[in-house]
Coordinates of C-alpha atoms in Angstrom, one line a residue:
Chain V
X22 CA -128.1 -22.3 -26.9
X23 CA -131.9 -22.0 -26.5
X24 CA -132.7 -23.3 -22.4
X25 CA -137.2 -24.3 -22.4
X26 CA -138.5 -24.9 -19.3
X27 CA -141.6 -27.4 -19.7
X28 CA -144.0 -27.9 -16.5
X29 CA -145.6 -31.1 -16.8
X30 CA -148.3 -30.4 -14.9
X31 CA -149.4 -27.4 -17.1
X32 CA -149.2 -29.6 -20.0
X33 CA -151.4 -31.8 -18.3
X34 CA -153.8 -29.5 -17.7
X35 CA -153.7 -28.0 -21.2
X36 CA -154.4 -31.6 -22.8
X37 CA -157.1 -32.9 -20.5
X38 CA -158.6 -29.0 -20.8
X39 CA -159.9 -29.3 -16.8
X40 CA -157.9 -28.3 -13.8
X41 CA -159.1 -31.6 -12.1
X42 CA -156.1 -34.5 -12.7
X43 CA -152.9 -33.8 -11.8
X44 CA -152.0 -37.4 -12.4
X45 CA -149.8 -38.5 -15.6
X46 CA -152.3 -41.7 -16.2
X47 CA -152.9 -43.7 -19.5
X48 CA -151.1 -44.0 -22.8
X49 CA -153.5 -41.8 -24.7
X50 CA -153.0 -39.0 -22.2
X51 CA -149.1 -39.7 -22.4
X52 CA -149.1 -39.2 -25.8
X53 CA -151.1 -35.9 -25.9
X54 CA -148.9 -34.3 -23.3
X55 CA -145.7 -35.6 -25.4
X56 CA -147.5 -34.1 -28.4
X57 CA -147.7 -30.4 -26.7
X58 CA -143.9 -30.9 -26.0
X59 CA -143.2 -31.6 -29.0
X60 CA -145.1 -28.6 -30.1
X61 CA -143.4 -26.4 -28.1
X62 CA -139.9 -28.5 -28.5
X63 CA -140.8 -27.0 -32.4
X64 CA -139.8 -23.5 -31.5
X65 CA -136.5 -24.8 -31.1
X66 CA -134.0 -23.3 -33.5
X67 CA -133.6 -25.5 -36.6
X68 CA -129.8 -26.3 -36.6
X69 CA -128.9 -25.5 -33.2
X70 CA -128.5 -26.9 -29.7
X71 CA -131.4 -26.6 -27.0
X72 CA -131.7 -27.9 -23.9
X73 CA -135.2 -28.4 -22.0
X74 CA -136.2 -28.7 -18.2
X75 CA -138.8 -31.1 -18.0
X76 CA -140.5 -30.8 -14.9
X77 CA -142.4 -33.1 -13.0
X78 CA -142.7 -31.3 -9.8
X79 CA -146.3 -30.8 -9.9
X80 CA -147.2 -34.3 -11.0
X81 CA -148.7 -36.3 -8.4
X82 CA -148.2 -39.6 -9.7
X83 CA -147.3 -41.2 -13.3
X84 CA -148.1 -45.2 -14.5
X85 CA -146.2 -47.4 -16.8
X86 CA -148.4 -46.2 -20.0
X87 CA -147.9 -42.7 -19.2
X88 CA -144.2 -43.1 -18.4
X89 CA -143.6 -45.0 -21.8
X90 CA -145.1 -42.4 -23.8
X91 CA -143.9 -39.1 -22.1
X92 CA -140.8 -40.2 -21.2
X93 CA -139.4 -43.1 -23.2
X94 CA -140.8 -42.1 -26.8
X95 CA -139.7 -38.2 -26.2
X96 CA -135.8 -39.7 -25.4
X97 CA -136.5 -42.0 -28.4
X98 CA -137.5 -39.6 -30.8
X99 CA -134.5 -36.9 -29.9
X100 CA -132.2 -39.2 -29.0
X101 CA -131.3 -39.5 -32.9
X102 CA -128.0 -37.8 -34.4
X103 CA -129.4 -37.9 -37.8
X104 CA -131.4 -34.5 -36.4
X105 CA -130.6 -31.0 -37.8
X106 CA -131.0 -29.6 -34.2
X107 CA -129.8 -31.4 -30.9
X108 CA -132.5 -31.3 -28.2
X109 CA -131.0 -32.0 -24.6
X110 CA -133.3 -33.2 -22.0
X111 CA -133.3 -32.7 -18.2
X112 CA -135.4 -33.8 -16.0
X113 CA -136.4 -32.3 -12.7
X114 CA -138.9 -32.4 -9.8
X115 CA -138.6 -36.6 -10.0
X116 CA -139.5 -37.9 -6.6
X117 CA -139.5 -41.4 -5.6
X118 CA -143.3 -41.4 -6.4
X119 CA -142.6 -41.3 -10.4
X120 CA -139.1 -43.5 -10.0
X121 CA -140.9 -47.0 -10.4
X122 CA -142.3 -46.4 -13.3
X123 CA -139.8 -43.9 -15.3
X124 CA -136.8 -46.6 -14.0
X125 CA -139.2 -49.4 -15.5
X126 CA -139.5 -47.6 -19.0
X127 CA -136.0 -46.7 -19.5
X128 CA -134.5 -50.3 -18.5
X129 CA -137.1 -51.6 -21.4
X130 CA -135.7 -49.3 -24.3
X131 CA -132.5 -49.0 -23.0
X132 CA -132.4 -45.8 -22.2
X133 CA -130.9 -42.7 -20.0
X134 CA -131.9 -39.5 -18.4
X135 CA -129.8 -36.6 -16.9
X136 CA -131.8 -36.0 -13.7
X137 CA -131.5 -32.9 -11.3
X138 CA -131.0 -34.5 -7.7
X139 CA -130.9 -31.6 -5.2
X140 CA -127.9 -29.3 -6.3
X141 CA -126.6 -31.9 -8.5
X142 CA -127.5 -34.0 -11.7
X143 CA -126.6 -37.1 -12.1
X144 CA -127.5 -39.6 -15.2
X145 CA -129.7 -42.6 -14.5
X146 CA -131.0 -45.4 -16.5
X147 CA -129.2 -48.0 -19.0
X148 CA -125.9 -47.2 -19.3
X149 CA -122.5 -49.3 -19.3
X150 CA -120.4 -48.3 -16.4
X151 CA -117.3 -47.0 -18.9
X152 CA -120.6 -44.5 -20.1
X153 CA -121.3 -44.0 -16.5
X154 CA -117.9 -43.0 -15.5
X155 CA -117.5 -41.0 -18.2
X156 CA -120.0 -38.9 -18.2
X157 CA -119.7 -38.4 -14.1
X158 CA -116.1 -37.2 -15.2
X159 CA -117.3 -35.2 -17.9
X160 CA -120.1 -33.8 -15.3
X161 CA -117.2 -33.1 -12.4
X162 CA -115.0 -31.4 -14.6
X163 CA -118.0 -29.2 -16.5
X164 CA -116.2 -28.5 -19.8
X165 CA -113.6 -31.6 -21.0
X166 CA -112.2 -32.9 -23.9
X167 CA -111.6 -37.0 -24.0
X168 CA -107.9 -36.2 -23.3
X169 CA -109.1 -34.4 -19.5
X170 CA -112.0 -37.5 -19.4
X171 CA -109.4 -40.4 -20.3
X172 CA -107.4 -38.7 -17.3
X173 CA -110.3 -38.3 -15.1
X174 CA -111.1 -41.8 -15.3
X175 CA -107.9 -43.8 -15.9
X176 CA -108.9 -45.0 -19.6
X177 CA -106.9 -44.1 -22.7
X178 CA -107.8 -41.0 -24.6
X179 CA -109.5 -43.1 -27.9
X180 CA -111.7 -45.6 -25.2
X181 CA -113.0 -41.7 -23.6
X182 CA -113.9 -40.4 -26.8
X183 CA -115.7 -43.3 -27.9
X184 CA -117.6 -43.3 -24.6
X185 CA -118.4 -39.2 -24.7
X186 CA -119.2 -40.1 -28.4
X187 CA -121.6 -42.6 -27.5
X188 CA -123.2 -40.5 -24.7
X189 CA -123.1 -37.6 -27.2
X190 CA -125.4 -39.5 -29.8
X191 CA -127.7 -40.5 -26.5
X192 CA -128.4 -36.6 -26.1
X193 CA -126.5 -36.6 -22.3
X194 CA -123.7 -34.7 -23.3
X195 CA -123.4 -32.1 -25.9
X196 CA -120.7 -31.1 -28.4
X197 CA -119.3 -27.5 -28.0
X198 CA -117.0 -26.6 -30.4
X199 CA -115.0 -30.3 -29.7
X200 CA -115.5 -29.8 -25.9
X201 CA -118.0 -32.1 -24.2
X202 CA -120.3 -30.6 -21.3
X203 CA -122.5 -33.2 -19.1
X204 CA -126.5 -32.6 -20.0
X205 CA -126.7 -30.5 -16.4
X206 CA -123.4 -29.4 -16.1
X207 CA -123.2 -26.0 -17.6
X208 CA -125.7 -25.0 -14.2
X209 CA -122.9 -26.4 -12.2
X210 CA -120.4 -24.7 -13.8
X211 CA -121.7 -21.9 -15.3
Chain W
X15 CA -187.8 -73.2 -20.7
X16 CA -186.0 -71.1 -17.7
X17 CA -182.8 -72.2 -16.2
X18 CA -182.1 -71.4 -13.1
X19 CA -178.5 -70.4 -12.1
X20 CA -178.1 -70.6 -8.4
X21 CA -175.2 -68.4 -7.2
X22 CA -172.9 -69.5 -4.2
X23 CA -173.6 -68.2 -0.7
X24 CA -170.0 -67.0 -0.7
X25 CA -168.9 -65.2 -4.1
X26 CA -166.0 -65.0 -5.0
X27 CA -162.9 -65.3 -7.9
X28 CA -163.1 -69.2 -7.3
X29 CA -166.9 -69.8 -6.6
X30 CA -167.8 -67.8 -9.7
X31 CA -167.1 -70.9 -11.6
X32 CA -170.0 -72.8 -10.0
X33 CA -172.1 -69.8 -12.0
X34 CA -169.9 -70.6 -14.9
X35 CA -170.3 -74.5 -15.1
X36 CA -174.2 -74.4 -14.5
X37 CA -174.6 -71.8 -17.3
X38 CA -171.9 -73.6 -19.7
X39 CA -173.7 -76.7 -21.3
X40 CA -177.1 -73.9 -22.2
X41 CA -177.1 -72.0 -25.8
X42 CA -176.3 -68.1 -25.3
X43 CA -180.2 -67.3 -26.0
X44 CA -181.2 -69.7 -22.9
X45 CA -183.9 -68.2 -20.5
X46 CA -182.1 -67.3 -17.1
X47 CA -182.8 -66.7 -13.4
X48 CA -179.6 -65.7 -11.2
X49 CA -180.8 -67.0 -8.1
X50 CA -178.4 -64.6 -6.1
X51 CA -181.1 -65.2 -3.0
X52 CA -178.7 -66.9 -0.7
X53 CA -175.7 -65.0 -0.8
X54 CA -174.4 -63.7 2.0
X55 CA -171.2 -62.4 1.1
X56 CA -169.9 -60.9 -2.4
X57 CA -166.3 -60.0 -3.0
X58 CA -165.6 -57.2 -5.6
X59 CA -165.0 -59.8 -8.4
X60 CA -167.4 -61.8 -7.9
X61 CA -170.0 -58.6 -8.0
X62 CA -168.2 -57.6 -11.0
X63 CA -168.4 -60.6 -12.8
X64 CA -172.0 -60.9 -12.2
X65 CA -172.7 -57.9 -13.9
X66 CA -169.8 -59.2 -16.8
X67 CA -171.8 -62.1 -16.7
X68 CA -175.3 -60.5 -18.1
X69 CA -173.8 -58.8 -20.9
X70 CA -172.7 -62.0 -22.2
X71 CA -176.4 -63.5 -22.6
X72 CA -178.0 -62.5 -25.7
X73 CA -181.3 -62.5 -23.2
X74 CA -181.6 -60.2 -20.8
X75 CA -181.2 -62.6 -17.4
X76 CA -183.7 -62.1 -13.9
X77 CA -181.5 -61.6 -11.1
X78 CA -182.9 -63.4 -7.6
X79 CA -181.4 -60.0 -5.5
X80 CA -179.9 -61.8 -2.0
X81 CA -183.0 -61.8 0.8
X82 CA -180.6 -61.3 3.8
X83 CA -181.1 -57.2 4.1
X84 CA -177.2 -56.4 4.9
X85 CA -175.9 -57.9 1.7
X86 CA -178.6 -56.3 -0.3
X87 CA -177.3 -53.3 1.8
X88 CA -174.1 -53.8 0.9
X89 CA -174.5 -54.6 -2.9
X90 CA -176.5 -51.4 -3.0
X91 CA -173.5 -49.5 -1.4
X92 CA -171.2 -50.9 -3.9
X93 CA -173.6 -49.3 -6.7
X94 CA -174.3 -52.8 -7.7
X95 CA -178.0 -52.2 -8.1
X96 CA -177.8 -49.2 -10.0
X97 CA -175.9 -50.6 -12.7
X98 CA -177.8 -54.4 -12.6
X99 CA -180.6 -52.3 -13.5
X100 CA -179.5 -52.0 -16.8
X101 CA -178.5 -55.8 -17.6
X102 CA -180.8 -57.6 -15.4
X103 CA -184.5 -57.9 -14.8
X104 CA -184.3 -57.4 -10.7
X105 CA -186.6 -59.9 -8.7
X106 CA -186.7 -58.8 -5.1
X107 CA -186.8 -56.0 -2.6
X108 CA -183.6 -54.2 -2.5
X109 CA -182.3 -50.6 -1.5
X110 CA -183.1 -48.2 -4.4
X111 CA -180.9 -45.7 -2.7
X112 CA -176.9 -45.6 -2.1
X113 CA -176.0 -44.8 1.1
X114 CA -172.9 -42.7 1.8
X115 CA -170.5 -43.2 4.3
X116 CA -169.0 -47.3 3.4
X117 CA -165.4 -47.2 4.5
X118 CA -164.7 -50.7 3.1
X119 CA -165.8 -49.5 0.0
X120 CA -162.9 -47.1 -2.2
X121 CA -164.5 -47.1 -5.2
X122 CA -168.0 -48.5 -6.1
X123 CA -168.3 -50.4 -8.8
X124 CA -167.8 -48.4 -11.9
X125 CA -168.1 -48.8 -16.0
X126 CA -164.7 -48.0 -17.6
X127 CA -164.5 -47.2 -21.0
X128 CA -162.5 -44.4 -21.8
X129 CA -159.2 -43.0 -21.0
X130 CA -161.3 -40.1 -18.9
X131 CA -162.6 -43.3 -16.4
X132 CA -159.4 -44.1 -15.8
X133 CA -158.5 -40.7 -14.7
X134 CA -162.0 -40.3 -12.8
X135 CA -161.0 -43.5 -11.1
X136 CA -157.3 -43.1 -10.3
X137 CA -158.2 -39.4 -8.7
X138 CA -161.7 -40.7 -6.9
X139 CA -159.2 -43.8 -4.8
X140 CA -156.1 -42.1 -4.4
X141 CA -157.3 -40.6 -0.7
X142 CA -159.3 -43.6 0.8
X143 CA -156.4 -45.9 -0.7
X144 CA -153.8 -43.6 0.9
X145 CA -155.4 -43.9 4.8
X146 CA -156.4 -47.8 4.5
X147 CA -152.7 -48.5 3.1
X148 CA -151.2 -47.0 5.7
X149 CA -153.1 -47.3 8.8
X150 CA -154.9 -50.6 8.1
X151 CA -152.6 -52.9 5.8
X152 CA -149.2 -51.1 7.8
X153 CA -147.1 -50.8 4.5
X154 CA -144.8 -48.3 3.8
X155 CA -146.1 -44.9 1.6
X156 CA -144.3 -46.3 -1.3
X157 CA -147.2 -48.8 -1.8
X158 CA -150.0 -46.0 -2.1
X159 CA -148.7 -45.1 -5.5
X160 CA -147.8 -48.0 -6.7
X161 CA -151.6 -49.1 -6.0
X162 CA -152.9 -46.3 -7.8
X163 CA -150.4 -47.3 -10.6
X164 CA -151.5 -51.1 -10.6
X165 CA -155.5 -49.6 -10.5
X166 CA -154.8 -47.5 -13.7
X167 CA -153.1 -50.1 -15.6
X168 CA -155.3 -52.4 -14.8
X169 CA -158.1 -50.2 -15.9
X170 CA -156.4 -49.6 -19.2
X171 CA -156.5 -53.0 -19.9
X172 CA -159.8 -52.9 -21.1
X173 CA -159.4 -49.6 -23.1
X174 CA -156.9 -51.4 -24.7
X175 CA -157.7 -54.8 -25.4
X176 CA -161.1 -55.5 -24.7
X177 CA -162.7 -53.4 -27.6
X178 CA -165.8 -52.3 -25.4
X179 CA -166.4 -51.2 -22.2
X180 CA -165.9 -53.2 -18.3
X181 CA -166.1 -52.5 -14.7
X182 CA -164.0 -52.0 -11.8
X183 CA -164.3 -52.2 -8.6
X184 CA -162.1 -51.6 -5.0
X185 CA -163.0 -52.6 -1.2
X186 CA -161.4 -53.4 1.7
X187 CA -162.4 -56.2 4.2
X188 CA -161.1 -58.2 6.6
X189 CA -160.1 -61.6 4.9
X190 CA -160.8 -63.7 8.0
X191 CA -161.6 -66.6 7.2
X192 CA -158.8 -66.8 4.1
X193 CA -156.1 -65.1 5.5
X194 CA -157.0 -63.7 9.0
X195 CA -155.8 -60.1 7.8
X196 CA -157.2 -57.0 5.7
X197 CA -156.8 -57.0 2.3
X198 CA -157.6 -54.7 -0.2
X199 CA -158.9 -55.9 -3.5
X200 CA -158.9 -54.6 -7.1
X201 CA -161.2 -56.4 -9.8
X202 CA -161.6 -55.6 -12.9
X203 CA -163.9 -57.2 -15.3
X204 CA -164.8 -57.2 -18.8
X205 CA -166.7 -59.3 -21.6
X206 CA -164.5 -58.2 -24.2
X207 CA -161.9 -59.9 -26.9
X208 CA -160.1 -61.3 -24.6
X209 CA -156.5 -62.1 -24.2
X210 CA -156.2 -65.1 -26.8
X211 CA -158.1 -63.5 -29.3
X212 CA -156.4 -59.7 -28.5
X213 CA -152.9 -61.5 -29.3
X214 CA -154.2 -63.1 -32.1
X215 CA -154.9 -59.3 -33.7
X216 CA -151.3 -59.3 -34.0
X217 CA -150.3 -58.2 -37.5
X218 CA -148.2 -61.9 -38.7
X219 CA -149.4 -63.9 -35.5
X220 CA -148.6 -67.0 -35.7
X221 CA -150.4 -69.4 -33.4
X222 CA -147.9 -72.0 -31.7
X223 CA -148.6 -75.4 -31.7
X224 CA -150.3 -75.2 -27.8
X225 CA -151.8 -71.9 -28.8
X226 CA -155.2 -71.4 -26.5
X227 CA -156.4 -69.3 -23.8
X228 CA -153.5 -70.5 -21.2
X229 CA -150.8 -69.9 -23.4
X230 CA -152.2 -66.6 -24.3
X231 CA -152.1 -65.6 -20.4
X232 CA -149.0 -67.2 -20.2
X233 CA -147.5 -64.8 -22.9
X234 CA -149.4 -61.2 -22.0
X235 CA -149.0 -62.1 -17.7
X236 CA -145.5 -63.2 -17.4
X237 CA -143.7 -62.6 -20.8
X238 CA -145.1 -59.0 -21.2
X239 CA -146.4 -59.5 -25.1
X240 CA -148.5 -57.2 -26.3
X241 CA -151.1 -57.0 -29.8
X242 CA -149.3 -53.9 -30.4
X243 CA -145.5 -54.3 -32.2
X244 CA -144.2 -51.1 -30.1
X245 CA -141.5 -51.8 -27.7
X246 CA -142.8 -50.6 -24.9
X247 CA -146.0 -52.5 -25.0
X248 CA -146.8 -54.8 -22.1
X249 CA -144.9 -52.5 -19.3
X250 CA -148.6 -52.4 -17.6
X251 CA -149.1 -55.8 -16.5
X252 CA -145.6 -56.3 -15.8
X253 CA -145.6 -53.4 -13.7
X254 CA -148.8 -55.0 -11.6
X255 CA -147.2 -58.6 -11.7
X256 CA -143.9 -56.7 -10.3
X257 CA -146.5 -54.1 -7.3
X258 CA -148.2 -57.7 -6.6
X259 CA -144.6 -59.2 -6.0
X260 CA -143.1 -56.5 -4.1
X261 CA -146.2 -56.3 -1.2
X262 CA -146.6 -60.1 -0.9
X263 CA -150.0 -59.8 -2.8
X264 CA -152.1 -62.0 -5.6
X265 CA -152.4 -61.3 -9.4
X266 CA -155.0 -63.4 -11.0
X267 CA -156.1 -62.8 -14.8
X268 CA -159.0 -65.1 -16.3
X269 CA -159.4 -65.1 -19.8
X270 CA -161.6 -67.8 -21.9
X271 CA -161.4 -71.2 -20.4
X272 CA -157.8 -70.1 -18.1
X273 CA -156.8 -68.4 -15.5
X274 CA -153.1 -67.3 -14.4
X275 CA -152.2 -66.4 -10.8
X276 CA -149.1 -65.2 -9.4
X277 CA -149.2 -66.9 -5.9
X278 CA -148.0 -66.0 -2.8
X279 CA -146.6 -67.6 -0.1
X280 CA -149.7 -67.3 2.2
X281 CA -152.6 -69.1 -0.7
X282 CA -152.2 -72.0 -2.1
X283 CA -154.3 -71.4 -5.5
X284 CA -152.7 -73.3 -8.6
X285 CA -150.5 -70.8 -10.6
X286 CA -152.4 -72.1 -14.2
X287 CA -156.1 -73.2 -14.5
X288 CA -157.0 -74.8 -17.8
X289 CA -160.1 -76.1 -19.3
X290 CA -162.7 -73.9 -17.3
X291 CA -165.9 -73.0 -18.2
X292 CA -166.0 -70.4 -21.1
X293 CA -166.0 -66.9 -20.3
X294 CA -165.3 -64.3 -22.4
X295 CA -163.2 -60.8 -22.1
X296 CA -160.5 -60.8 -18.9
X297 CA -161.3 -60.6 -15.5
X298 CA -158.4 -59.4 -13.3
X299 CA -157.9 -59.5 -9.9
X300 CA -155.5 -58.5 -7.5
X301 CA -155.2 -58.6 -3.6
X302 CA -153.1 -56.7 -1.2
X303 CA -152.5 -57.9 1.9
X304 CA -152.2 -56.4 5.7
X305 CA -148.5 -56.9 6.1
X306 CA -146.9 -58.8 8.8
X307 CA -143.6 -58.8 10.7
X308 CA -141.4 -61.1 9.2
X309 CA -140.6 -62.7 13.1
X310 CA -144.7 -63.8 12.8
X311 CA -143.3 -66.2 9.9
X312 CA -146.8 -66.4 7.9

C-alpha cells in the first residue's frame, strides 16, 4: 500500500506562491490547495490502495469556505467505490482551532473523517452509532473480519458486515484480502 | 438644483436610514452635498456605508467633512479620508495624514475585492483581535478564531455575491451608551447585486409568491440558500449566524429595502425590517460584546 504524507501548510504556500498566510481562508484558495492534493493524490498507483496523512499542523486557522472545499469535496470525490484505486484519508495536526468549522462541513454532507487524536485515531463526523461501534471495534482489534466485529460488538455477523461494508465504501476502513483494518489502525497495530 | 443630505450627529447601522430616506424620493443623477459637518461620532458601518453610499450616485456627491477636529481625527485614522477621496468631492479641513498608533481601530477601513483581500485582511486582524478578545471583551480563546472565521466569511460575501468590489471595516469601542460594555464591531458593506437579486441568478429560480428583499434575507440568513446549487453553499453565513449565537452577539444583514437581525437578549432591534429606503448591494454587520457573568443577569 502506498502511505503520502500531505502538509497543508506547504500546499498553502505552494498555491498562494508567498510565505505570508498560513491561514486556510476562502473557497477559491480551498479549492486550489485541494487541486495540488489531488495532483499529488495522482501519483497514487492506479488500481491499488493508498492511504494519505493530511496534515493540518501548520495551519493556523481554516473558515467554512475553505473547510468545504479542502475537506468536504476531497472525502466527496474519494469517498466513491466506483474508483479503480481506493484513497484512505487521515487527518492529523486538528486542533480545536479548525474543529468548528471541519465538524460544520462534515455534518452538512454527511460525512466522516479518521482523525489522529494523540496516540490514537478515532472517526468523527456523521455516522450511525452501529457504524460507530463498528469501526471502534474494527480499530481495537486492528485486523477483523465481521465474524470478530459482530463479536466485538454484540451484533450478528450479517448486521457487522453490512456496517464494515458501509464504512468500507465511506473510505474509513479498507478491504485486505476479506479482512477489514480501521483507516488508522495499521499504525496502532502495525 | 443641489440637495443637501444632512447626516446624523450619531451614525450608525440604524441612523443611516435618516441618509437613506432624505436621498430616496431624488433621481440617481441628483446633485448632492453630504453634510457630514455635525457628526460627532461614526461607527464602522455607518463610515462604511457612507463610502457604499457614493458609489451608488451616478454623480459624484460633496461630502461636508465633520468640523469637530477629533472625529475628523478619527475618520482620518480609520482611512476614511483616503478612500472618500476617490468617491467624494471633500468640503472642509481634515487630516491628510493617518496617524499610527489607534488601538480601537483593528483594521481601517479597507476595499475587498479579491480572494487575496480577504487573506490580507484575516492575517492584518488576527493579533489586535487576539489581545482585545481576551483582555478587553474577557471571552474565552475559542472566540479569537471564530472571529477571524466570521471576518473572512463575511468578507467573502462580496467576492461572492456582490459582483464588484466593497469595504470592511473593524473597531473596538466602548458601547456606553447602548450597552455599557466593549464591543467589537465588524461591517462590511457593498453596492453590489444584492441578496434578492444574487438568489434570483439561481439557474430554475422560482420566485415565491412573497418573493422580495425580506424573503431573500430570510432564505440566505437563516435557511442557508445559496445562488450556487453545490451542497455545501451557504455554510458562511450560517457559520457567522451560529459565532454571533454562541458569544451573545448581533448579526444584522441589509439588503434592498430589508434588513434581518439575529437579536440578542441585551437589544431590542426588530428581528425583520421591511419597506426601507432602497439601498443596493448588502451591508453586514456584526457586534461582539464584552461578556458578563451570568450572576450580573444582563
Amino acid at each position: 500500500m502506498m502511505m503520502q504524507h500531505i502538509d497543508i501548510s506547504s500546499v498553502l504556500r505552494q498555491t498562494l506562491a508567498c510565505d505570508l498566510y498560513s491561514n486556510l481562508v476562502t473557497r477559491k484558495t480551498g479549492a486550489a490547495v485541494r487541486g495540488q492534493i489531488e495532483q499529488l493524490l495522482g501519483d497514487a498507483p492506479a488500481d491499488g490502495r493508498a492511504l494519505t496523512v493530511i496534515d493540518f499542523s501548520h495551519v493556523s486557522m481554516i473558515d467554512f469556505s475553505c473547510a468545504d472545499e479542502v475537506v468536504a469535496k476531497l472525502l466527496l470525490r474519494y469517498a466513491d467505490d466506483d474508483q479503480a484505486s481506493e484513497v484512505y484519508f487521515l487527518f492529523r495536526g486538528v486542533t480545536e482551532d479548525h474543529w468548528d468549522a471541519i465538524e460544520a462541513v462534515l455534518e452538512r454532507h454527511g460525512l466522516a473523517l479518521a482523525l489522529e487524536s494523540g496516540d490514537d485515531v478515532r472517526v468523527v463526523g456523521a455516522l450511525s452509532d452501529g457504524e460507530r461501534r463498528a469501526w471502534e471495534a474494527a480499530y481495537r482489534l486492528g485486523d477483523a473480519n465481521a465474524d470478530d466485529v459482530a463479536a466485538e460488538t454484540g451484533t450478528d455477523g450479517a448486521d457487522a458486515r453490512d456496517m464494515l461494508e458501509a464504512l468500507w465504501r465511506r473510505r474509513l476502513v479498507m478491504r485486505v484480502n476479506g479482512r477489514y483494518v480501521a483507516v488508522g489502525g495499521t499504525r496502532r497495530h502495525g | 438644483m443641489t440637495h443637501v443630505i444632512t447626516v446624523p450627529p450619531s451614525l450608525d447601522d440604524h441612523s443611516f436610514e435618516q441618509v437613506l430616506e432624505q436621498v430616496a424620493p431624488l433621481p440617481d443623477d441628483a446633485k448632492l452635498v453630504v453634510d457630514a459637518r455635525h457628526v460627532r461620532w461614526a461607527s464602522p458601518y455607518g463610515l462604511t456605508a457612507l463610502l457604499t453610499f457614493a458609489q451608488t450616485r451616478q454623480v459624484m456627491p460633496t461630502l461636508a467633512v465633520p468640523e469637530l477636529d477629533d472625529t475628523a481625527s478619527y475618520w482620518a485614522r480609520t482611512a476614511f479620508f483616503q478612500h472618500a477621496e476617490e468617491l467624494y468631492e471633500l468640503r472642509g479641513t481634515y487630516p491628510k495624514r493617518r496617524d499610527a498608533g489607534e488601538s480601537s481601530v483593528l483594521l481601517e477601513i479597507t476595499p475587498i475585492a479579491k480572494s487575496d483581500d480577504v487573506h490580507d485582511v484575516v492575517g492584518r486582524v488576527q493579533e489586535r483581535a487576539q489581545r482585545i478578545i481576551k483582555s478587553e471583551l474577557k471571552l474565552e480563546s475559542k472566540a479569537i478564531i471564530g472571529f477571524a472565521m466570521t471576518l473572512s466569511e463575511v468578507c467573502q460575501n462580496i467576492i461572492e455575491h456582490a459582483g464588484q468590489g466593497g469595504w470592511v471595516a473593524v473597531q473596538s469601542y466602548n458601547w456606553a451608551r447602548r450597552l455599557g460594555r466593549r464591543v467589537v464591531v465588524i461591517a462590511v458593506c457593498d453596492a453590489g447585486l444584492g441578496f434578492r437579486k444574487s438568489l434570483e441568478s439561481t439557474p430554475g429560480h422560482v420566485p415565491t409568491d412573497r418573493w422580495d428583499d425580506a424573503a431573500a434575507l430570510e432564505a440566505a440568513v437563516i435557511r442557508g440558500v445559496s445562488r450556487f446549487r453545490d451542497r455545501g453553499r451557504g455554510q458562511g453565513l450560517a457559520g457567522t449566524r451560529s459565532y454571533v449565537g454562541r458569544w451573545k452577539g448581533k448579526l444584522s444583514v441589509r439588503s434592498g429595502t430589508a434588513r434581518i437581525s439575529i437579536v440578542p437578549g441585551w437589544d431590542d432591534d426588530v428581528p425583520l425590517a421591511e419597506g426601507l429606503p432602497a439601498f443596493p448591494g448588502a451591508q453586514v454587520q456584526v457586534i461582539i460584546p464584552e461578556a458578563v457573568p451570568e450572576t450580573e443577569g444582563r
